Coordinates of C-alpha atoms in Angstrom, one line a residue:
L1 CA -116.9 -7.1 47.1
T2 CA -118.3 -5.4 50.2
M3 CA -115.7 -2.6 50.3
L4 CA -116.7 -1.7 46.7
G5 CA -120.4 -2.2 47.1
A6 CA -120.1 -4.8 44.3
H7 CA -122.3 -7.7 43.5
E8 CA -120.9 -11.1 42.4
S9 CA -122.4 -10.7 38.9
E10 CA -120.5 -7.4 38.2
V11 CA -117.0 -8.4 39.3
S12 CA -115.5 -8.2 35.8
S13 CA -116.4 -4.5 35.6
F14 CA -114.0 -3.7 38.4
S15 CA -110.3 -2.9 38.4
Y16 CA -107.3 -2.6 40.6
A17 CA -107.9 1.1 40.5
D18 CA -111.2 0.5 42.2
L19 CA -109.5 -1.5 44.9
A20 CA -107.0 1.4 45.2
G21 CA -109.9 3.8 45.7
A22 CA -111.2 1.6 48.5
I23 CA -107.8 1.7 50.2
R24 CA -107.8 5.5 49.9
Q25 CA -111.3 5.7 51.4
F26 CA -111.1 3.1 54.2
G27 CA -107.4 2.4 54.7
T28 CA -105.1 3.2 57.6
E29 CA -101.8 2.7 55.9
V30 CA -102.8 4.0 52.5
R31 CA -99.5 4.5 50.8
Q32 CA -98.1 1.2 52.0
D33 CA -101.2 -0.7 50.9
L34 CA -101.4 1.0 47.5
H35 CA -97.8 0.0 46.8
E36 CA -98.5 -3.5 48.0
L37 CA -101.6 -3.8 45.8
F38 CA -99.5 -2.7 42.8
R39 CA -96.9 -5.4 43.6
R40 CA -99.7 -8.0 43.9
M41 CA -101.1 -6.9 40.5
L42 CA -97.7 -7.3 39.0
F43 CA -97.2 -10.7 40.6
N44 CA -100.6 -11.9 39.2
I45 CA -99.4 -10.8 35.8
L46 CA -95.9 -12.4 36.2
V47 CA -97.3 -15.8 37.4
T48 CA -100.3 -15.9 35.1
N49 CA -102.8 -15.9 38.0
D50 CA -106.0 -15.0 36.3
D51 CA -108.0 -15.9 39.4
D52 CA -107.7 -12.4 40.8
H53 CA -111.5 -11.7 41.2
L54 CA -112.7 -9.5 44.0
R55 CA -113.2 -12.4 46.4
N56 CA -109.5 -13.0 46.2
H57 CA -108.6 -9.5 47.6
G58 CA -109.4 -9.0 51.2
F59 CA -109.1 -6.5 54.0
L60 CA -108.6 -6.9 57.7
F61 CA -109.7 -4.4 60.4
D62 CA -106.7 -3.3 62.5
G63 CA -108.6 -1.5 65.2
E64 CA -108.4 1.8 63.5
G65 CA -109.3 1.1 59.9
W66 CA -108.8 -1.4 57.1
R67 CA -105.5 -3.0 55.8
L68 CA -104.9 -5.3 52.9
S69 CA -105.1 -8.9 54.1
P70 CA -102.2 -11.3 53.4
L71 CA -102.1 -12.5 49.8
Y72 CA -104.1 -15.8 49.2
D73 CA -105.4 -18.1 46.5
V74 CA -102.8 -17.4 43.9
V75 CA -103.0 -20.1 41.2
P76 CA -100.5 -19.9 38.3
K77 CA -102.2 -21.1 35.1
P78 CA -100.2 -22.7 32.3
Q79 CA -101.1 -21.2 28.9
L80 CA -100.2 -21.8 25.3
G81 CA -100.9 -18.3 24.0
L82 CA -99.1 -15.2 24.9
E83 CA -102.1 -12.9 25.4
R84 CA -103.3 -12.9 29.0
R85 CA -106.1 -11.2 30.8
L86 CA -106.9 -10.8 34.5
V87 CA -110.4 -10.7 35.9
L88 CA -109.8 -7.1 37.2
G89 CA -108.8 -4.2 35.1
V90 CA -105.1 -3.5 35.2
G91 CA -104.6 -0.1 33.5
P92 CA -105.6 2.0 30.5
E93 CA -105.6 -1.2 28.3
G94 CA -108.3 -2.7 30.5
R95 CA -107.7 -6.3 31.7
A96 CA -104.7 -6.9 29.4
A97 CA -102.2 -8.6 31.7
T98 CA -99.0 -6.9 30.6
I99 CA -96.3 -5.0 32.5
E100 CA -96.7 -2.1 30.2
N101 CA -100.4 -1.8 31.0
A102 CA -99.7 -2.0 34.8
L103 CA -96.9 0.7 34.5
A104 CA -99.3 3.0 32.5
G105 CA -101.6 3.1 35.5
A106 CA -98.9 3.4 38.2
A107 CA -100.0 6.8 39.4
V108 CA -103.3 5.3 40.8
F109 CA -101.0 3.5 43.3
D110 CA -99.2 6.7 44.3
L111 CA -96.1 5.6 42.4
S112 CA -93.9 7.6 39.9
H113 CA -93.2 5.9 36.6
D114 CA -89.5 5.4 37.7
D115 CA -90.5 3.8 41.0
A116 CA -93.1 1.6 39.4
N117 CA -90.6 0.5 36.7
A118 CA -88.0 -0.4 39.4
I119 CA -90.6 -2.5 41.3
A120 CA -91.6 -4.2 38.0
E121 CA -88.0 -5.0 37.1
D122 CA -87.3 -6.3 40.6
M123 CA -90.4 -8.5 40.8
S124 CA -89.7 -9.8 37.3
R125 CA -86.2 -10.8 38.2
I126 CA -87.3 -12.5 41.5
V127 CA -90.1 -14.5 39.7
A128 CA -87.8 -15.5 36.8
T129 CA -84.9 -16.6 39.1
R130 CA -86.8 -18.2 42.0
W131 CA -90.0 -19.9 40.7
E132 CA -88.3 -23.2 39.6
H133 CA -86.3 -23.5 42.8
L134 CA -89.4 -23.0 44.9
F135 CA -91.3 -25.5 42.9
T136 CA -88.5 -28.0 43.2
K137 CA -88.3 -27.4 47.0
A138 CA -92.0 -28.0 47.2
G139 CA -91.5 -31.4 45.6
I140 CA -93.1 -30.6 42.2
S141 CA -91.8 -33.1 39.6
A142 CA -89.6 -32.1 36.7
A143 CA -92.5 -32.9 34.3
D144 CA -94.9 -30.6 36.2
R145 CA -92.3 -27.9 36.4
K146 CA -91.9 -28.0 32.7
R147 CA -95.7 -27.8 32.3
F148 CA -95.9 -24.8 34.6
A149 CA -93.0 -23.0 33.0
T150 CA -95.4 -21.2 30.6
C151 CA -96.9 -19.5 33.6
F152 CA -93.7 -17.5 34.1
R153 CA -92.9 -16.4 30.5
L154 CA -93.6 -12.7 31.2
A155 CA -90.9 -12.7 34.0
A156 CA -87.7 -11.6 32.2
P157 CA -84.7 -13.7 32.9
V158 CA -81.8 -11.8 34.4
S159 CA -78.7 -11.6 32.1

């Protein structure tokens, strides 16, 4: 909120592009953090984390400037419907939580379309192939894994 000069009541009017602007203005590792922010946006889409408001994006001072903080407060949310929205705007289609919308705005993150597409394919594969194993390893029951499976529908299975 502070980096963007935002007030709590206006958080839904902000986007990942606004966070990218803050990285450009205040960051020390701009390109690295822009790419990481793009990955986090994709991850939120792929795991249906619609709790991506500005308070869940942080920055840490590294002695010279600001860096993205480690990722935190990611909450996959089971959904019946296929249409998903994030709190922050994703791309030209606003808050629509789709890979296509994210890819359409890739230039904001200093990524070519090909590089952004490769990142999206890789992340989709990782989420699709690892989420259930990680949930099992964490002791989540089969019934709860089945309930959470809807969170990961946008992650394409690897053929």
